[in-house]
XYZ file of C-alpha atoms in Angstrom:
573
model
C 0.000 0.000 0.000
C 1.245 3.732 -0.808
C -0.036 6.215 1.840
C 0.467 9.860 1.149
C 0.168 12.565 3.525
C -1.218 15.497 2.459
C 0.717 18.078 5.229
C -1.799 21.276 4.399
C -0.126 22.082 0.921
C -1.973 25.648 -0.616
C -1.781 24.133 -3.967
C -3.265 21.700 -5.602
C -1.459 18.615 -4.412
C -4.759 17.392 -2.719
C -6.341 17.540 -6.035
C -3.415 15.153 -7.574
C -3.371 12.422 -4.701
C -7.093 12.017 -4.480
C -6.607 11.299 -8.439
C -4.476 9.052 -7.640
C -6.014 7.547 -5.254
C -9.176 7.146 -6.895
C -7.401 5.687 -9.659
C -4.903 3.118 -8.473
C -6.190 0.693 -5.242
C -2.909 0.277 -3.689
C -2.854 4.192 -2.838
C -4.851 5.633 0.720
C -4.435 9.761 1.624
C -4.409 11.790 4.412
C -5.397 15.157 3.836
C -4.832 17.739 6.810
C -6.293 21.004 6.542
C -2.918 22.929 8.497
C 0.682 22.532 8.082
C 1.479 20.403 11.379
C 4.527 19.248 10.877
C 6.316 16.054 9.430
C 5.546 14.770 13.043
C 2.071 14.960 12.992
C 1.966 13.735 9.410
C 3.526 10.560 9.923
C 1.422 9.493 12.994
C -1.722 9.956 11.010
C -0.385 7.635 8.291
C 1.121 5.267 10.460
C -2.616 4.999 12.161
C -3.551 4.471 8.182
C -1.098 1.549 8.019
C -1.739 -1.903 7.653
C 1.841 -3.265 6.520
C 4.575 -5.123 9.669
C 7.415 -2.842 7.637
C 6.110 0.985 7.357
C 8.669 2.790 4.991
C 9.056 6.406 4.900
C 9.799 8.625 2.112
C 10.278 12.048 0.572
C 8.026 13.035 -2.128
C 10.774 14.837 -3.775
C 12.296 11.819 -5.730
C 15.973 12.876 -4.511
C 15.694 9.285 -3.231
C 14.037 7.154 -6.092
C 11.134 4.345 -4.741
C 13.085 1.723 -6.706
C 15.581 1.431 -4.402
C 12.891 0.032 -1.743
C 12.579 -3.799 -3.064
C 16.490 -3.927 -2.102
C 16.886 -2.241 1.060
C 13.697 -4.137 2.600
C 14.979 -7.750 1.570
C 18.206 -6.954 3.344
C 16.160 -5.567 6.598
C 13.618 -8.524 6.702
C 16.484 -10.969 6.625
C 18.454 -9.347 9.571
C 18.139 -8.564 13.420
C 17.350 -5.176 12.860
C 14.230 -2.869 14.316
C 14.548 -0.335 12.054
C 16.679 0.464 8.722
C 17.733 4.190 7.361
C 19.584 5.251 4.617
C 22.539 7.448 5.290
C 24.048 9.781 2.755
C 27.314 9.709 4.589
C 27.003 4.963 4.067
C 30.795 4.257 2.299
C 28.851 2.793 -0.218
C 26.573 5.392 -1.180
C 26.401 7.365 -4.166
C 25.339 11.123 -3.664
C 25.138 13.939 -6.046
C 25.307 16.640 -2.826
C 26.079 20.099 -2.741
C 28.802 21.369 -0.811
C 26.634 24.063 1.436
C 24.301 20.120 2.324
C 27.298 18.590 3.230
C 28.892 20.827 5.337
C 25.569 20.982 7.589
C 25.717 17.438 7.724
C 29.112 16.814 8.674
C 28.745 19.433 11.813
C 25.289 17.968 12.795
C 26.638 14.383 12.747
C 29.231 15.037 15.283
C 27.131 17.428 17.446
C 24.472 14.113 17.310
C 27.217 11.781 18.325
C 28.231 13.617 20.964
C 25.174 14.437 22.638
C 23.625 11.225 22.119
C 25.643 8.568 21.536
C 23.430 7.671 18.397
C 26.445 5.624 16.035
C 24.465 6.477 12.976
C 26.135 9.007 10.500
C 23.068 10.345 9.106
C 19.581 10.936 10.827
C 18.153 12.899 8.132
C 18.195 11.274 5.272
C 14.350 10.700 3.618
C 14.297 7.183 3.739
C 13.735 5.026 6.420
C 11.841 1.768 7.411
C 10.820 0.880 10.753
C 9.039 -2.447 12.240
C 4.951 -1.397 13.173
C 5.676 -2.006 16.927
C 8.750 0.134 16.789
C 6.581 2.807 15.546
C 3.645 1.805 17.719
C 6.080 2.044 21.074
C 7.668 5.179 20.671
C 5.487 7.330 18.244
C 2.975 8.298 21.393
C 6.205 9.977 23.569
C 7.612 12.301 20.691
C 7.246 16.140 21.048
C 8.763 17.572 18.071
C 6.638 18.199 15.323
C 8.869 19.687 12.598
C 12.118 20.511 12.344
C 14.504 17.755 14.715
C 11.402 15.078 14.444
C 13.818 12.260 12.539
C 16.288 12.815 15.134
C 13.975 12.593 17.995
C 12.410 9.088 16.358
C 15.769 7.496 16.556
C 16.901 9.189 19.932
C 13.917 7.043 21.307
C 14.146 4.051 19.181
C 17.560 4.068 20.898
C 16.476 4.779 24.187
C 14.363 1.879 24.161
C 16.666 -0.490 23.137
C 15.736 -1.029 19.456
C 18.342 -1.906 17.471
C 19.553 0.643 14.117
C 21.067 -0.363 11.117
C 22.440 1.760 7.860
C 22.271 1.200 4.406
C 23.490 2.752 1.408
C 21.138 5.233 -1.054
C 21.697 6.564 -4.164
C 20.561 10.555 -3.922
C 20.373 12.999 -6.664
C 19.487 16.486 -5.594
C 16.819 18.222 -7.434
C 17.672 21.502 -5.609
C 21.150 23.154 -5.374
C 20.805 23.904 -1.917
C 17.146 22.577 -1.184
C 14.671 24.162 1.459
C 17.039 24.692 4.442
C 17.234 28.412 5.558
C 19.195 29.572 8.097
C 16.443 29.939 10.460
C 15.419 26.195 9.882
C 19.181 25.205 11.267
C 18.335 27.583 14.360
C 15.417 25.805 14.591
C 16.733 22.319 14.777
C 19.448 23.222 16.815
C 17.244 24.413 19.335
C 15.143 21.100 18.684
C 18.003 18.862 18.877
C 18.680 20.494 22.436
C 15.202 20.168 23.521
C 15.470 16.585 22.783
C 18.712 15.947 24.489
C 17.735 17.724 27.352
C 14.460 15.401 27.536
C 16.541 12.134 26.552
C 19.554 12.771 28.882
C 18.347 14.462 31.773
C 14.429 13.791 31.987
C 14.551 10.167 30.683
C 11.853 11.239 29.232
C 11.569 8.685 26.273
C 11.201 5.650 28.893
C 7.925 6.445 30.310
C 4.906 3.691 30.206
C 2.539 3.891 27.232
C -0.818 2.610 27.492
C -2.901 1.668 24.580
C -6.949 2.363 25.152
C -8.375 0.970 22.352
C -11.970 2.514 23.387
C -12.790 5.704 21.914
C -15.372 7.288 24.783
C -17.120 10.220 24.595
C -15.506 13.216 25.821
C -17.731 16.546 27.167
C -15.151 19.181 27.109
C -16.715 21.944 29.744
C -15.606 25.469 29.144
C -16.419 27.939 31.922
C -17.163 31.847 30.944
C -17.998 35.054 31.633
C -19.122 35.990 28.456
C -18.458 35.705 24.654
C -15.046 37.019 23.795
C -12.041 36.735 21.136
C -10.471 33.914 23.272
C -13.604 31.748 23.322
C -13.852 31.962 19.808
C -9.835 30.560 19.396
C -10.321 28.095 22.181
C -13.664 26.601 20.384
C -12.180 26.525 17.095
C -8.971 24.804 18.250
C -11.951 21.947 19.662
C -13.248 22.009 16.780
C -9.815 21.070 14.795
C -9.642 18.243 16.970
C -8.472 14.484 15.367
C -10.982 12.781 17.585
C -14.325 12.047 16.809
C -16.791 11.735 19.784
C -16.800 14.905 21.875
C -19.330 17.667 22.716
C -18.611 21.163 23.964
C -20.263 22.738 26.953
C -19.828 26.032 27.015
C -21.370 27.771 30.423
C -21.660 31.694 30.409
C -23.310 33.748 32.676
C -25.884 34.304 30.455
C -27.809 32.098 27.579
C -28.235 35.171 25.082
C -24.506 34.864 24.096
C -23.772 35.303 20.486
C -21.397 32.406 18.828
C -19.216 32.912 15.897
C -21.389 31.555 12.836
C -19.159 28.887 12.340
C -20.130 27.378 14.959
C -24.109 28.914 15.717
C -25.473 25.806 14.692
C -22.887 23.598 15.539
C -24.400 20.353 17.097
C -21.444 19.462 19.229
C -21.783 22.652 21.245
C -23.947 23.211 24.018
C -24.639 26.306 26.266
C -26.069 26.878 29.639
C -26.232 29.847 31.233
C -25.031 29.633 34.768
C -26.254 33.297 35.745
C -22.889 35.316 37.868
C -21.276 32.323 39.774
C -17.668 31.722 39.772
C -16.086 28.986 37.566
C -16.154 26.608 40.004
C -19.810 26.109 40.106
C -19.951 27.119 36.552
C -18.072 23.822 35.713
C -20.307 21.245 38.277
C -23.709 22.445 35.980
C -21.435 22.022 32.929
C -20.750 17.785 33.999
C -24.077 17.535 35.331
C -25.417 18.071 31.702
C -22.369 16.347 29.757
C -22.970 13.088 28.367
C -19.521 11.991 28.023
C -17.410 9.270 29.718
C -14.793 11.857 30.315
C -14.909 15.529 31.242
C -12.486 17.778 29.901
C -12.393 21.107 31.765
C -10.820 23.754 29.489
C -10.469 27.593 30.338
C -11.623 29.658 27.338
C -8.414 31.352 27.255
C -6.573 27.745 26.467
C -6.160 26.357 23.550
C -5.657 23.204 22.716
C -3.245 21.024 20.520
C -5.355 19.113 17.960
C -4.423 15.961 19.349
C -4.639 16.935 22.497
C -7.968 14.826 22.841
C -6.977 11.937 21.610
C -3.486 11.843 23.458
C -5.246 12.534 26.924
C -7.819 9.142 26.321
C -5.813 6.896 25.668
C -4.277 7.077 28.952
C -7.464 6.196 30.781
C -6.694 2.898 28.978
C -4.915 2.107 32.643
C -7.785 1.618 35.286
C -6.069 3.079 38.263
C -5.868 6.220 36.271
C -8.905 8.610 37.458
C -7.416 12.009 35.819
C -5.029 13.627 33.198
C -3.637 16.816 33.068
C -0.896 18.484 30.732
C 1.055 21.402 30.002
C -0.567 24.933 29.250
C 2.212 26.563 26.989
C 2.407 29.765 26.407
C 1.089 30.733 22.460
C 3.935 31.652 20.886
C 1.790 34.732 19.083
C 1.278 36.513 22.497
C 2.587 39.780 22.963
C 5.820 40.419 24.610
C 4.135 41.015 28.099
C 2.527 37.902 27.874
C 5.370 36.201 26.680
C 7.571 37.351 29.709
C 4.378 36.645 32.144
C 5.262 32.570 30.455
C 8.893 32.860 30.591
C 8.053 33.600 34.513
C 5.920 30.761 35.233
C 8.310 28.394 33.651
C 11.289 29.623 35.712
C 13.109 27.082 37.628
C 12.753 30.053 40.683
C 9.372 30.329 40.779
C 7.502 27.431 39.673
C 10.632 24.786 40.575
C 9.324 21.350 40.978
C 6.043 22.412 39.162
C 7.579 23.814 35.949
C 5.976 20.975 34.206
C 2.927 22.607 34.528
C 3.731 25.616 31.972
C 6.450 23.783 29.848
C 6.290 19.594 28.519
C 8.728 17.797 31.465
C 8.665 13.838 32.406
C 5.833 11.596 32.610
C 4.587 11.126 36.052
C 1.913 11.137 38.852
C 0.745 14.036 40.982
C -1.581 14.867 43.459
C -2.794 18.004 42.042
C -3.188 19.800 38.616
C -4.951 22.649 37.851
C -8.479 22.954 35.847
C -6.986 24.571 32.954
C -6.173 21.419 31.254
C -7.703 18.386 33.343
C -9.371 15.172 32.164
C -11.404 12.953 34.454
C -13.819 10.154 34.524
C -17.216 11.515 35.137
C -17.521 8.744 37.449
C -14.838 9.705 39.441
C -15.921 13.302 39.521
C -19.561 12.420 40.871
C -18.025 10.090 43.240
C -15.487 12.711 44.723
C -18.480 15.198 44.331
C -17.175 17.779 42.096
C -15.566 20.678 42.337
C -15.884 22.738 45.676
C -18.756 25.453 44.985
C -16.879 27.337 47.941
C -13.720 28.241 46.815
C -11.824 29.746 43.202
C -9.133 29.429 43.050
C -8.303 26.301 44.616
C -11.282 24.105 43.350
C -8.794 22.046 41.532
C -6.226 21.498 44.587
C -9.267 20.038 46.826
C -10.960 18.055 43.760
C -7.595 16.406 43.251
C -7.141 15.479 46.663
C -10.672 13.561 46.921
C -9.731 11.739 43.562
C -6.114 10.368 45.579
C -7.678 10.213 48.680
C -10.377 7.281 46.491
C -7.090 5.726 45.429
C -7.332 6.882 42.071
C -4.156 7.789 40.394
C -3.782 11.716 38.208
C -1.324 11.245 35.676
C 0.307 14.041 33.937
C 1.184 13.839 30.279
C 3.399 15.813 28.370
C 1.494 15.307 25.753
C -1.629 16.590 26.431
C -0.994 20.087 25.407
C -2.760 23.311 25.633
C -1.061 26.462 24.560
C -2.784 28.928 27.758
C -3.342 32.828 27.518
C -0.940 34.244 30.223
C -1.281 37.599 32.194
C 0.598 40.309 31.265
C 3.198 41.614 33.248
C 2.908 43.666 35.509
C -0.660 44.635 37.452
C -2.664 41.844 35.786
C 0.236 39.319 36.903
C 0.709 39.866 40.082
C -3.400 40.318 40.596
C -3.364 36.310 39.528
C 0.044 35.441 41.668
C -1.708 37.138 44.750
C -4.905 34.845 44.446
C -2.874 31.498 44.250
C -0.833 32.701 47.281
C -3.606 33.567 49.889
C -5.655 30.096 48.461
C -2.391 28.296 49.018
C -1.615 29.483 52.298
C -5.078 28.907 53.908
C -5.169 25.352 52.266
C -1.886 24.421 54.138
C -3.617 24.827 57.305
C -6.673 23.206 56.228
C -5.734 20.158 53.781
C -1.835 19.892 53.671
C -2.312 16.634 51.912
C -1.395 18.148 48.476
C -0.569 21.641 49.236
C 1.952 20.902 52.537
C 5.184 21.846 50.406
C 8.458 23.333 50.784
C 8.478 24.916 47.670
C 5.110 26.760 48.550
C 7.051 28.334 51.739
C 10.244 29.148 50.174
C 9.327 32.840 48.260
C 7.938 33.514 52.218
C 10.867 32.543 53.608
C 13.264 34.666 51.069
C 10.966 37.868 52.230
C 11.700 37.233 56.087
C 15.115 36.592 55.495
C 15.473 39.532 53.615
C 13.423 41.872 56.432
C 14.869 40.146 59.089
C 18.379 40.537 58.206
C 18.023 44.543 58.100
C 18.557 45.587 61.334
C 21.979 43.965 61.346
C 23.447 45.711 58.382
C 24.577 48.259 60.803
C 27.275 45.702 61.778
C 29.758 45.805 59.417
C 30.308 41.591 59.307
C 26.442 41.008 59.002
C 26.251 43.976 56.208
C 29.355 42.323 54.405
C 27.257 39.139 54.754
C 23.968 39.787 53.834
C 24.659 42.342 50.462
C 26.521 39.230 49.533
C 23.881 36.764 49.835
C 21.422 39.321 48.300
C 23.921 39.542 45.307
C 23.801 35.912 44.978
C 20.041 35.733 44.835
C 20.245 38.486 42.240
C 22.847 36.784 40.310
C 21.190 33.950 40.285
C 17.671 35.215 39.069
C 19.771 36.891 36.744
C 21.332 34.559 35.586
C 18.002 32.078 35.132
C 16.372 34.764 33.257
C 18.899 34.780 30.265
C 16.672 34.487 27.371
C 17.352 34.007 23.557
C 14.544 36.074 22.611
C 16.696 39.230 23.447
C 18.001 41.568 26.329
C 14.758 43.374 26.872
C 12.671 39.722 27.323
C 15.686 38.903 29.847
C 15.055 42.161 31.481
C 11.332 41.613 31.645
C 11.579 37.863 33.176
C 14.305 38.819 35.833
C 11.860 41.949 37.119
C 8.904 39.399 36.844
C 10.765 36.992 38.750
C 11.632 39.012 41.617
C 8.450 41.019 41.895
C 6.878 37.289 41.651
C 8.413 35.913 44.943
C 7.894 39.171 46.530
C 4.064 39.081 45.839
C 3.877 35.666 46.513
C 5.647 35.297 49.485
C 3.606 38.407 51.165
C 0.280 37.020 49.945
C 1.302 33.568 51.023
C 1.335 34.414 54.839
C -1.641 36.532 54.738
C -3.335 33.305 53.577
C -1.724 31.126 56.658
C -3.142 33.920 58.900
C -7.129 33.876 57.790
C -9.398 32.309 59.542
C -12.161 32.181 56.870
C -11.532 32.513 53.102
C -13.784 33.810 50.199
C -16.612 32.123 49.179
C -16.073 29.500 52.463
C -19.737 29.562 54.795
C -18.899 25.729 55.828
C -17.598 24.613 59.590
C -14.304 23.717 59.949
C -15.764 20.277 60.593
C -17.582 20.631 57.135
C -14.832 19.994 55.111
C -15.814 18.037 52.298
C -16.998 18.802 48.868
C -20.679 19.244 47.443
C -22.064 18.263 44.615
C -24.843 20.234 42.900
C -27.556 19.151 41.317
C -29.214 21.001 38.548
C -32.926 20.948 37.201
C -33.055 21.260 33.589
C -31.563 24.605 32.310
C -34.953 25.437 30.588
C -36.545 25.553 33.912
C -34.405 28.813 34.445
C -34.555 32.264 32.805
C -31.259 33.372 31.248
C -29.505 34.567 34.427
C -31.186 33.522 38.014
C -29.828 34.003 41.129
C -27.528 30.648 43.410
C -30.278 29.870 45.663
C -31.883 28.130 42.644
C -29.302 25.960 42.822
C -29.617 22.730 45.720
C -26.755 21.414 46.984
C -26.707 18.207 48.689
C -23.500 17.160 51.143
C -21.896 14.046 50.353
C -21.286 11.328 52.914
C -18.345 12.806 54.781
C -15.532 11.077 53.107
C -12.617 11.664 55.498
């Protein structure tokens, strides 16, 4: 069988392969409406794939299809996982520019020394790999364009498969092809990316589980009202390479105008909530999904468009109750924004949790915020939804009934989201200060999942830093403590280098110290409270409530909470 892979070309290459197609049996397409990347375009054709040996080629003809019958006789009839040519093989016979080879000398070496790989060209547009190669480590790649082929063997490797080179014969149509200067920039930064996951995150090795179900998913979207992030966030659903889903949306009020794309859209739904907070707004939107799985989704994040069908198939495992991923920040935000992202993904302020704002290893936590968070819908009614009481902070105490039930939350890489940051400053700081004073009351109150060090440390710095002022007037504590406040500064400094530019470096190291401070301050104010926000329970009444709804069509477009009846669960301590 020939599968081609139509990546989003603007001409009328979809035009000649359905042709094709419709003319010769042995030929199946894929046609994607954006340019994803090679990435994304092999997965889809590899899910197209019926063959045990899946070859991949250029469309290009520097490498001719003949050449095929050879190679794969040689492969079948050797202990190999996986076969690719090499330009730089002894034996092959290359018609190459000199400006080509030069780029692949230096990025062979710079491969062998980062990784080990003894393979003297990953490039090269033809290569054949065993289905369960493909199958195995396909799911745990990130890149989706430039460093992709070099990320597929990084992993093959990591994994144990074994790699073997043959010899091609290559005739360049192009004297120096498509390569730009900015696409080696690119890869470089791609091919550090990946050596950074393969070396120090051993991030390749994670477990992959195969769900083989395809349940509904009700993706629940809480809002104020209609805006231009809705409209991005809803699209990017829409886009999305999964079939069975619905979209809730839940404003405060039912009159709210949709794009006409999507006005008579029967995957979306809307209720009007009336002015709640997002908390509550998200129990009425699972008490009307009719999913398996709820997807809770800000309407300023949007998602990856396989960000659905990544996230399911790890509820393939049965101990797993919940998913989260990353929410990256859009690359297309202004430079405020941008800095606001390059903050929260600081090693100094979001440490240990960095892998909330950036892709970091596979693993299991205890809490994830509702930005990006699958979860059984059984599990959620079990736990009793989200806490109608508190926001922000919902998320922390739903998370902490879902482990307490001996469910596992398993965050993926993955399961990406590119999410709308604040900009820096005022509008910042406004969202630092409201994690801080939720964070600090729920150490007193639940410490399962928010007792941390790292949540005391920006505190700490601010004492430290007060404390140690009265003895600057001797001349040994002075020397002492301008040194170790140097040091901090260096060192924020120093983690803020950015290769954007100076002023995004400038920007990042005055977010990052302003962060702490706000934090830190806000942070003990929350220890101190007795009572916060929207909390009327007894101390004693500590567990969640789950709300149930009559139909939306009982209600006008806004009504007030008491229509609303809550009813405690068993206390689940």
């Amino acid at each position: 069988e020939i599968i081609i892979v139509n990546d989003g070309s603007t001409d009328f290459t979809a035009d000649i392969i359905n042709t094709l197609a419709n003319d010769l049996p042995e030929v199946k397409t894929v046609q994607l409406d954006h340019n994803y990347g090679k990435g994304y375009a092999i997965r889809k054709g590899v899910a197209l794939a019926d063959g045990d040996y899946i070859v991949f080629m250029d469309a290009d003809l520097d490498i001719h299809p003949a050449q095929i019958d050879r190679v794969l006789n040689e492969f079948r009839a050797d202990l190999y996982d996986v076969a690719i040519g090499s330009k730089r093989h002894p034996d092959s016979v290359v018609d190459y520019p000199l400006p080509r080879r030069l780029i692949s000398t230096v990025y062979y070496w710079i491969i062998r020394f980062l990784f080990g790989l003894k393979v003297r060209d990953t490039q090269a547009g033809f290569k054949i790999y065993k289905r369960e190669v493909l199958l195995a480590i396909l799911p745990r790649l990130m890149v989706k364009k430039f460093a992709f082929d070099l990320e597929m063997l990084a992993a093959t490797h990591r994994l144990g498969y074994k790699i073997m080179e043959f010899p091609i014969r290559v005739t360049f149509s192009r004297k120096f092809g498509r390569i730009k200067l900015r696409d080696c920039w690119l890869t470089g930064i791609d091919t550090l990316a990946i050596f950074y996951r393969c070396r120090l995150l051993d991030f390749y090795k994670y477990p992959s589980f195969l769900n083989t179900r395809t349940p509904k998913v009700s993706v629940v979207i809480a809002v104020k009202a209609p805006n231009g992030n809705l409209k991005r966030c809803i699209d990017a659903c829409m886009r999305q390479d999964y079939n069975d889903f619905e979209v809730i949306i839940v404003p405060d009020h039912g009159s709210m105008v949709l794009d006409v794309a999507f006005k008579h859209n029967d995957r979306i739904k809307i209720i009007a909530s009336g002015a709640v907070n997002p908390s509550v707004k998200r129990n009425m939107g699972a008490a009307e999904a009719t999913g398996d799985i709820l997807a809770f989704l800000d309407d300023d994040a949007f998602p990856y468009h396989d960000w659905m069908s990544t996230a399911v198939r790890q509820f393939g495992n049965q101990e797993i109750a919940a998913v989260g991923g990353p929410g990256v920040t859009p690359p297309d935000s202004p430079l405020l924004e941008r800095a606001s992202g390059y903050v929260y993904a600081s090693p100094l302020v979001s440490g240990a949790y960095r892998y909330r704002y950036i892709p970091h290893r596979y693993q299991e936590v205890d809490d994830y915020p509702s930005c990006n968070l699958f979860v059984l819908k059984t599990e959620f009614e079990t736990v009793g939804g989200f806490s109608s009481q508190y926001w922000p902070g919902e998320d922390t105490l739903l998370c902490r009934e879902i482990v307490a039930q001996g469910k596992k939350i398993i965050y993926d890489p993955h399961v990406i989201v590119e999410h709308k940051r604040r900009p820096l400053f005022r509008k910042h700081f406004a969202q630092i200060s409201r994690y801080a004073l939720h964070r600090g009351y729920f150490v007193k109150r639940w410490p399962e999942n928010s007792l941390r060090f790292a949540y005391f440390a920006p505190s700490l710095l601010i004492l430290l830093i007060i404390a140690g002022i009265p003895f600057t007037t001797i001349p040994f504590f002075r020397n002492c403590y301008i040194s170790l406040l140097g040091a901090y500064l260096g060192i924020s400094f120093i983690c803020s280098i950015n290769l954007n530019g100076i002023v995004s470096t400038l920007l990042e190291f005055a977010g990052i110290i302003a962060t702490h401070a706000t934090y830190g301050i806000y942070f003990l104010i929350g220890l101190t409270r007795q009572r916060l926000g929207h909390h009327q329970s007894t101390p004693d009444d500590m567990h969640l409530k789950i709300i149930q709804f009559k139909k939306i069509s009982d209600y006008p477009d806004s009504y007030p909470f008491q229509h609303f009846r809550q009813q405690s669960l068993p206390n689940m301590k």
